[in-house]
Short mmCIF file of C-alpha atoms and ligand atoms in Angstrom, two decimals:
data_model
loop_
_atom_site.label_atom_id
_atom_site.label_comp_id
_atom_site.label_asym_id
_atom_site.label_seq_id
_atom_site.Cartn_x
_atom_site.Cartn_y
_atom_site.Cartn_z
CA MET A 1 5.90 -9.31 -25.03
CA LYS A 2 2.69 -10.44 -23.34
CA MET A 3 -0.44 -9.56 -25.34
CA LYS A 4 -3.93 -9.56 -23.87
CA THR A 5 -5.32 -10.97 -27.09
CA ASP A 6 -3.94 -13.60 -29.40
CA GLY A 7 -1.84 -12.35 -32.27
CA HIS A 8 -1.22 -8.82 -33.40
CA PRO A 9 -3.25 -6.08 -31.66
CA GLY A 10 -4.01 -4.35 -34.94
CA ALA A 11 -4.03 -7.27 -37.33
CA GLY A 12 -7.08 -7.14 -39.49
CA ASP A 13 -8.92 -6.45 -42.69
CA SER A 14 -9.03 -3.34 -44.85
CA ARG A 15 -11.56 -1.58 -42.59
CA GLU A 16 -9.04 -1.79 -39.75
CA ALA A 17 -6.43 -0.08 -41.92
CA ALA A 18 -8.19 3.18 -41.03
CA SER A 19 -8.04 2.40 -37.31
CA PRO A 20 -6.02 4.71 -35.11
CA THR A 21 -2.41 3.68 -34.61
CA VAL A 22 -0.41 3.48 -31.40
CA ARG A 23 1.06 6.87 -32.29
CA ASP A 24 -2.41 8.38 -32.89
CA LEU A 25 -3.64 7.22 -29.50
CA LEU A 26 -0.56 8.43 -27.66
CA GLY A 27 -1.02 11.85 -29.25
CA SER A 28 -4.78 11.97 -28.72
CA SER A 29 -4.91 12.40 -24.95
CA SER A 30 -4.45 15.54 -22.89
CA LEU A 31 -3.02 13.44 -20.06
CA PRO A 32 0.71 13.56 -19.31
CA ARG A 33 2.61 11.45 -21.86
CA LEU A 34 3.82 8.93 -19.28
CA GLU A 35 0.30 8.28 -17.99
CA THR A 36 -1.04 7.91 -21.54
CA GLN A 37 1.70 5.38 -22.25
CA MET A 38 1.00 3.46 -19.05
CA LEU A 39 -2.73 3.24 -19.84
CA LEU A 40 -2.09 2.04 -23.38
CA GLN A 41 0.48 -0.48 -22.13
CA HIS A 42 -2.12 -1.74 -19.67
CA VAL A 43 -4.82 -2.07 -22.33
CA LEU A 44 -2.51 -3.90 -24.75
CA GLY A 45 -0.58 -5.84 -22.11
CA ALA A 46 2.47 -4.45 -23.89
CA SER A 47 5.86 -3.15 -22.79
CA ARG A 48 7.00 0.43 -23.42
CA ALA A 49 9.57 -0.92 -25.89
CA TRP A 50 6.76 -2.63 -27.83
CA LEU A 51 4.80 0.64 -28.09
CA ILE A 52 7.88 2.39 -29.49
CA ALA A 53 8.62 -0.40 -31.97
CA HIS A 54 4.98 -0.62 -33.16
CA ASP A 55 3.92 3.02 -33.17
CA THR A 56 2.39 2.85 -36.64
CA ASP A 57 0.42 -0.34 -35.94
CA PRO A 58 -3.37 0.09 -36.19
CA LEU A 59 -5.29 -0.97 -33.09
CA ASP A 60 -8.57 -2.79 -32.93
CA ALA A 61 -11.74 -1.01 -31.89
CA ALA A 62 -12.11 -2.81 -28.55
CA HIS A 63 -8.64 -1.73 -27.43
CA VAL A 64 -9.30 1.84 -28.57
CA ARG A 65 -12.57 1.97 -26.62
CA GLU A 66 -10.95 0.54 -23.49
CA PHE A 67 -8.08 3.02 -23.72
CA GLU A 68 -10.43 5.97 -24.20
CA ALA A 69 -12.57 4.92 -21.24
CA LEU A 70 -9.48 4.70 -19.00
CA CYS A 71 -8.26 8.12 -20.17
CA ALA A 72 -11.67 9.61 -19.37
CA ARG A 73 -11.57 8.10 -15.86
CA ARG A 74 -8.04 9.42 -15.33
CA LEU A 75 -9.14 12.89 -16.45
CA GLU A 76 -11.83 12.67 -13.72
CA GLY A 77 -8.97 12.18 -11.26
CA GLU A 78 -9.13 8.43 -10.62
CA PRO A 79 -5.73 7.22 -9.36
CA MET A 80 -3.47 5.55 -11.92
CA ALA A 81 -2.97 2.61 -9.53
CA TYR A 82 -6.69 1.78 -9.63
CA LEU A 83 -6.84 2.15 -13.42
CA VAL A 84 -3.93 -0.20 -14.06
CA GLY A 85 -4.64 -2.31 -10.93
CA ARG A 86 -1.06 -2.22 -9.63
CA ARG A 87 1.40 -0.25 -7.52
CA GLU A 88 5.07 -0.90 -6.79
CA PHE A 89 6.08 -1.02 -3.14
CA MET A 90 9.49 -2.08 -1.77
CA GLY A 91 10.34 -3.33 -5.27
CA HIS A 92 7.33 -5.68 -5.46
CA GLY A 93 4.25 -5.32 -7.66
CA PHE A 94 1.07 -5.21 -5.55
CA ALA A 95 -2.41 -5.61 -7.01
CA VAL A 96 -4.73 -2.84 -5.83
CA GLU A 97 -8.37 -2.05 -6.47
CA PRO A 98 -10.93 0.41 -5.15
CA GLY A 99 -11.67 -0.74 -1.60
CA VAL A 100 -8.02 -0.96 -0.66
CA LEU A 101 -5.55 1.85 0.09
CA ILE A 102 -2.88 2.42 -2.55
CA PRO A 103 0.48 1.81 -0.82
CA ARG A 104 2.50 5.03 -0.46
CA PRO A 105 6.27 5.42 -0.96
CA GLU A 106 6.62 7.01 2.51
CA THR A 107 5.34 3.77 4.08
CA GLU A 108 8.56 2.08 2.93
CA LEU A 109 10.18 3.91 5.89
CA LEU A 110 8.01 1.85 8.26
CA VAL A 111 9.09 -1.40 6.57
CA GLU A 112 12.77 -0.39 6.63
CA THR A 113 12.46 0.59 10.30
CA ALA A 114 10.85 -2.75 11.13
CA LEU A 115 13.59 -4.66 9.30
CA GLY A 116 16.22 -2.67 11.22
CA GLU A 117 14.47 -3.52 14.49
CA LEU A 118 14.36 -7.22 13.61
CA ALA A 119 18.08 -7.16 12.72
CA ARG A 120 18.90 -5.37 15.99
CA ARG A 121 16.99 -7.99 17.98
CA GLY A 122 18.49 -10.88 16.03
CA ARG A 123 15.83 -13.37 17.16
CA ASP A 124 15.18 -16.53 15.18
CA ARG A 125 11.67 -16.78 13.78
CA PRO A 126 10.55 -13.38 15.13
CA ARG A 127 6.81 -12.88 15.42
CA VAL A 128 5.63 -9.76 13.60
CA LEU A 129 2.14 -8.21 13.50
CA ASP A 130 0.86 -5.72 10.89
CA LEU A 131 -2.40 -4.08 12.02
CA GLY A 132 -4.62 -2.74 9.20
CA THR A 133 -2.74 -4.43 6.39
CA GLY A 134 -4.75 -3.08 3.41
CA SER A 135 -3.16 -4.52 0.26
CA GLY A 136 -0.73 -6.41 2.51
CA ALA A 137 2.11 -4.13 1.41
CA ILE A 138 3.86 -3.93 4.80
CA ALA A 139 3.30 -7.50 5.98
CA ILE A 140 4.19 -9.07 2.64
CA SER A 141 7.32 -6.93 2.19
CA LEU A 142 8.47 -7.92 5.68
CA ALA A 143 7.77 -11.61 5.07
CA LEU A 144 9.68 -11.51 1.76
CA ALA A 145 12.66 -9.69 3.30
CA GLN A 146 12.76 -11.93 6.38
CA PRO A 147 11.36 -15.31 5.33
CA ASP A 148 11.88 -16.93 8.75
CA ALA A 149 9.57 -14.36 10.40
CA GLU A 150 6.09 -15.45 11.50
CA VAL A 151 4.06 -12.59 10.06
CA VAL A 152 0.43 -12.03 11.03
CA ALA A 153 -1.66 -9.29 9.39
CA THR A 154 -5.15 -8.06 10.23
CA ASP A 155 -7.77 -5.78 8.74
CA LEU A 156 -11.34 -4.82 9.48
CA SER A 157 -12.10 -4.78 5.75
CA GLU A 158 -12.81 -8.14 4.14
CA ALA A 159 -12.24 -6.54 0.72
CA ALA A 160 -8.74 -5.49 1.78
CA LEU A 161 -7.97 -8.92 3.22
CA GLY A 162 -9.03 -10.54 -0.06
CA VAL A 163 -6.60 -8.35 -2.01
CA ALA A 164 -3.85 -8.93 0.58
CA ARG A 165 -4.28 -12.73 0.44
CA ARG A 166 -4.05 -12.68 -3.36
CA ASN A 167 -0.93 -10.49 -3.21
CA ALA A 168 0.73 -12.82 -0.71
CA GLN A 169 0.02 -15.79 -2.93
CA ALA A 170 1.20 -14.05 -6.11
CA LEU A 171 4.42 -12.84 -4.46
CA GLY A 172 5.09 -16.09 -2.60
CA ALA A 173 4.96 -14.57 0.90
CA ARG A 174 4.03 -16.53 4.00
CA VAL A 175 1.59 -14.34 5.99
CA GLU A 176 -1.34 -15.30 8.20
CA PHE A 177 -4.29 -12.95 7.56
CA LEU A 178 -6.95 -12.42 10.24
CA PRO A 179 -10.17 -10.38 10.03
CA GLY A 180 -11.27 -8.08 12.84
CA SER A 181 -10.89 -4.75 14.53
CA TRP A 182 -7.33 -4.12 15.67
CA PHE A 183 -6.34 -6.56 18.47
CA GLN A 184 -9.77 -8.27 18.52
CA ALA A 185 -8.63 -10.20 15.46
CA LEU A 186 -5.88 -11.91 17.45
CA GLU A 187 -7.72 -14.38 19.67
CA GLY A 188 -5.50 -17.38 20.36
CA GLN A 189 -2.33 -15.72 19.01
CA ARG A 190 0.97 -15.78 20.93
CA PRO A 191 2.75 -12.47 21.75
CA PHE A 192 4.72 -10.65 19.09
CA ASP A 193 8.29 -9.34 19.00
CA LEU A 194 7.32 -6.44 16.79
CA ILE A 195 4.05 -4.70 15.95
CA VAL A 196 3.78 -2.30 13.01
CA SER A 197 0.82 -0.33 11.74
CA ASN A 198 -0.13 2.36 9.29
CA PRO A 199 -3.60 3.08 10.69
CA PRO A 200 -6.09 5.69 9.46
CA TYR A 201 -4.78 8.97 10.86
CA ILE A 202 -6.48 11.78 8.93
CA GLN A 203 -8.81 13.91 11.02
CA ASP A 204 -12.53 13.72 10.23
CA GLY A 205 -13.51 16.55 7.90
CA ASP A 206 -9.92 17.26 6.76
CA PRO A 207 -10.29 19.02 3.39
CA HIS A 208 -7.59 16.70 1.88
CA LEU A 209 -10.15 13.86 2.02
CA ALA A 210 -12.12 15.63 -0.72
CA ARG A 211 -9.08 16.16 -2.98
CA GLY A 212 -6.90 14.19 -5.41
CA ASP A 213 -6.50 10.42 -5.08
CA LEU A 214 -8.00 10.40 -1.57
CA ARG A 215 -11.50 10.97 -3.02
CA PHE A 216 -11.34 7.51 -4.58
CA GLU A 217 -9.82 5.57 -1.67
CA PRO A 218 -11.87 3.94 1.12
CA ALA A 219 -12.67 6.47 3.85
CA GLY A 220 -12.15 3.77 6.51
CA ALA A 221 -8.52 3.42 5.42
CA LEU A 222 -7.84 7.16 5.61
CA THR A 223 -9.68 8.67 8.54
CA ASP A 224 -10.46 7.47 12.05
CA GLY A 225 -13.63 9.58 11.88
CA ALA A 226 -12.37 11.55 14.88
CA ASP A 227 -9.31 13.67 15.71
CA GLY A 228 -6.88 11.58 13.64
CA LEU A 229 -5.17 10.18 16.75
CA SER A 230 -7.79 7.70 17.99
CA ALA A 231 -6.52 4.61 16.12
CA LEU A 232 -2.88 5.50 16.91
CA ALA A 233 -3.82 5.90 20.59
CA HIS A 234 -5.82 2.65 20.68
CA ILE A 235 -2.92 0.70 19.20
CA ALA A 236 -0.35 2.32 21.54
CA VAL A 237 -2.46 1.54 24.62
CA GLN A 238 -3.31 -2.06 23.66
CA ALA A 239 0.00 -3.14 22.10
CA PRO A 240 1.86 -3.89 25.37
CA GLN A 241 -0.62 -6.71 26.09
CA TRP A 242 0.38 -8.34 22.79
CA LEU A 243 4.13 -7.79 22.91
CA ALA A 244 6.75 -10.17 24.25
CA PRO A 245 9.15 -8.65 26.84
CA GLY A 246 11.28 -6.06 25.07
CA GLY A 247 8.93 -6.01 22.09
CA GLY A 248 8.63 -2.96 19.86
CA LEU A 249 5.81 -0.94 18.29
CA TRP A 250 6.29 1.32 15.25
CA MET A 251 3.51 3.28 13.57
CA GLU A 252 3.19 5.60 10.60
CA HIS A 253 1.37 8.86 11.27
CA GLY A 254 0.55 12.26 9.80
CA TYR A 255 3.11 15.01 9.17
CA ASP A 256 2.12 16.92 12.33
CA GLN A 257 1.39 14.02 14.70
CA ALA A 258 4.88 12.87 15.76
CA ALA A 259 4.94 14.69 19.13
CA ASP A 260 1.45 13.39 19.99
CA VAL A 261 2.39 9.82 19.04
CA ARG A 262 5.59 9.96 21.11
CA ARG A 263 3.51 11.13 24.07
CA LEU A 264 1.02 8.30 23.53
CA LEU A 265 3.86 5.77 23.42
CA LEU A 266 5.47 7.11 26.62
CA GLU A 267 2.10 7.11 28.41
CA ALA A 268 1.56 3.49 27.32
CA GLY A 269 4.86 2.46 28.95
CA PHE A 270 7.23 2.39 25.98
CA GLY A 271 10.87 3.42 26.26
CA ARG A 272 13.47 4.25 23.59
CA VAL A 273 10.70 6.32 21.99
CA ASP A 274 11.77 7.97 18.77
CA SER A 275 10.47 9.43 15.50
CA LEU A 276 12.04 8.97 12.08
CA ARG A 277 11.93 11.28 9.09
CA ASP A 278 10.88 10.31 5.57
CA LEU A 279 12.73 11.38 2.42
CA ALA A 280 10.91 14.71 2.52
CA GLY A 281 12.34 15.34 6.01
CA ILE A 282 8.96 14.86 7.73
CA GLU A 283 8.68 12.91 11.00
CA ARG A 284 6.57 10.10 9.59
CA VAL A 285 7.13 7.03 11.77
CA SER A 286 7.30 6.82 15.58
CA GLY A 287 7.87 3.88 17.87
CA GLY A 288 9.36 2.52 21.00
CA THR A 289 10.35 -0.58 22.93
CA LEU A 290 8.67 -2.03 26.00
CA LYS A 291 10.73 -0.99 29.01
CA ASP A 292 10.60 -4.28 30.86
CA GLY A 293 12.69 -6.22 28.36
CA PRO A 294 16.24 -6.34 26.98
CA LYS A 295 17.33 -2.94 25.63
C1 SAM B 301 -3.89 3.73 6.00
S1 SAM B 301 -4.53 2.15 5.55
C2 SAM B 301 -3.01 1.20 5.52
C3 SAM B 301 -3.02 0.06 4.57
C4 SAM B 301 -1.64 -0.62 4.41
N1 SAM B 301 -1.14 -1.09 5.67
C5 SAM B 301 -0.65 0.32 3.78
O1 SAM B 301 0.21 0.85 4.49
O2 SAM B 301 -0.73 0.56 2.56
C6 SAM B 301 -5.31 1.65 7.05
C7 SAM B 301 -5.88 0.25 7.04
O3 SAM B 301 -6.47 0.01 8.33
C8 SAM B 301 -7.68 -0.67 8.16
N2 SAM B 301 -8.54 -0.44 9.33
C9 SAM B 301 -9.31 0.64 9.60
N3 SAM B 301 -9.92 0.49 10.78
C10 SAM B 301 -9.53 -0.71 11.27
C11 SAM B 301 -9.82 -1.43 12.46
N4 SAM B 301 -10.66 -0.95 13.38
N5 SAM B 301 -9.23 -2.63 12.65
C12 SAM B 301 -8.37 -3.13 11.71
N6 SAM B 301 -8.06 -2.49 10.56
C13 SAM B 301 -8.65 -1.29 10.35
C14 SAM B 301 -8.26 -0.15 6.87
O4 SAM B 301 -9.20 -1.05 6.32
C15 SAM B 301 -6.99 0.02 6.03
O5 SAM B 301 -6.72 -1.14 5.29
#
């Protein structure tokens, strides 16, 4: 087990004998049991098995204070991923922090769709672009699943790019990260076989922005500040200039935007336009292939 401090977390003198134990702390919070466990594991750098095996161990005051502070933040609604600094995506552990969107399970559909597209095309060393990479979840997962791919990822947010670069290094993924607004980041780049994006698509003023986890995530990652379709439309219109013949574009969008995104793709000259449903049965990802290439 990896401990944050040297030695036993509760080892100490007679004063520490009165310190709260693992069991006391787990029973002290009004949070759901699993969240309480995760926060204590994070504070101690301990596994769940260790907590169970050491439930009568006293804990030192610094750990108790840190745990209580995290519980208080969680009770205020702060997302677990920010409190523990991690979120699983496509089976990989991604570091996240305020300033970067927490990767969502539904976005795995976009990665799986992109991998299917790459397999269908069967090109060696395909060039793949992820626009608005955030934590790097999409780009890094693609690069890890298809190591011969040349993956480029962009973001307007320097904070996000910093997190994404660290994630790529920690996970051993080969991704080129470029700062800038959408396609402006790509000066000097060659065309791509596949472009993917999960852009901000929540309408300005949507009440969801003031609820739950979204309150704590960067507004620029969530909303386009307009009707929710402006970033999706911009990407659909500009993508053909950056795609090789027969190249594809796939984007994640909101639960009620599939028909609009299909229309945008058709207007931008894409064929084979389709929408795919997530595990909840919601049309979540739409895309198409440039008409003037191999079908
Ligand atoms: C919904 S988040 C997606 C993050 C990540 N791809 C994911 O799926 O978890 C949208 C991302 O687009 C970025 N973004 C917003 N406006 C942008 C722009 N004009 N150019 C490039 N990236 C932008 C945000 O900083 C944010 O990281």
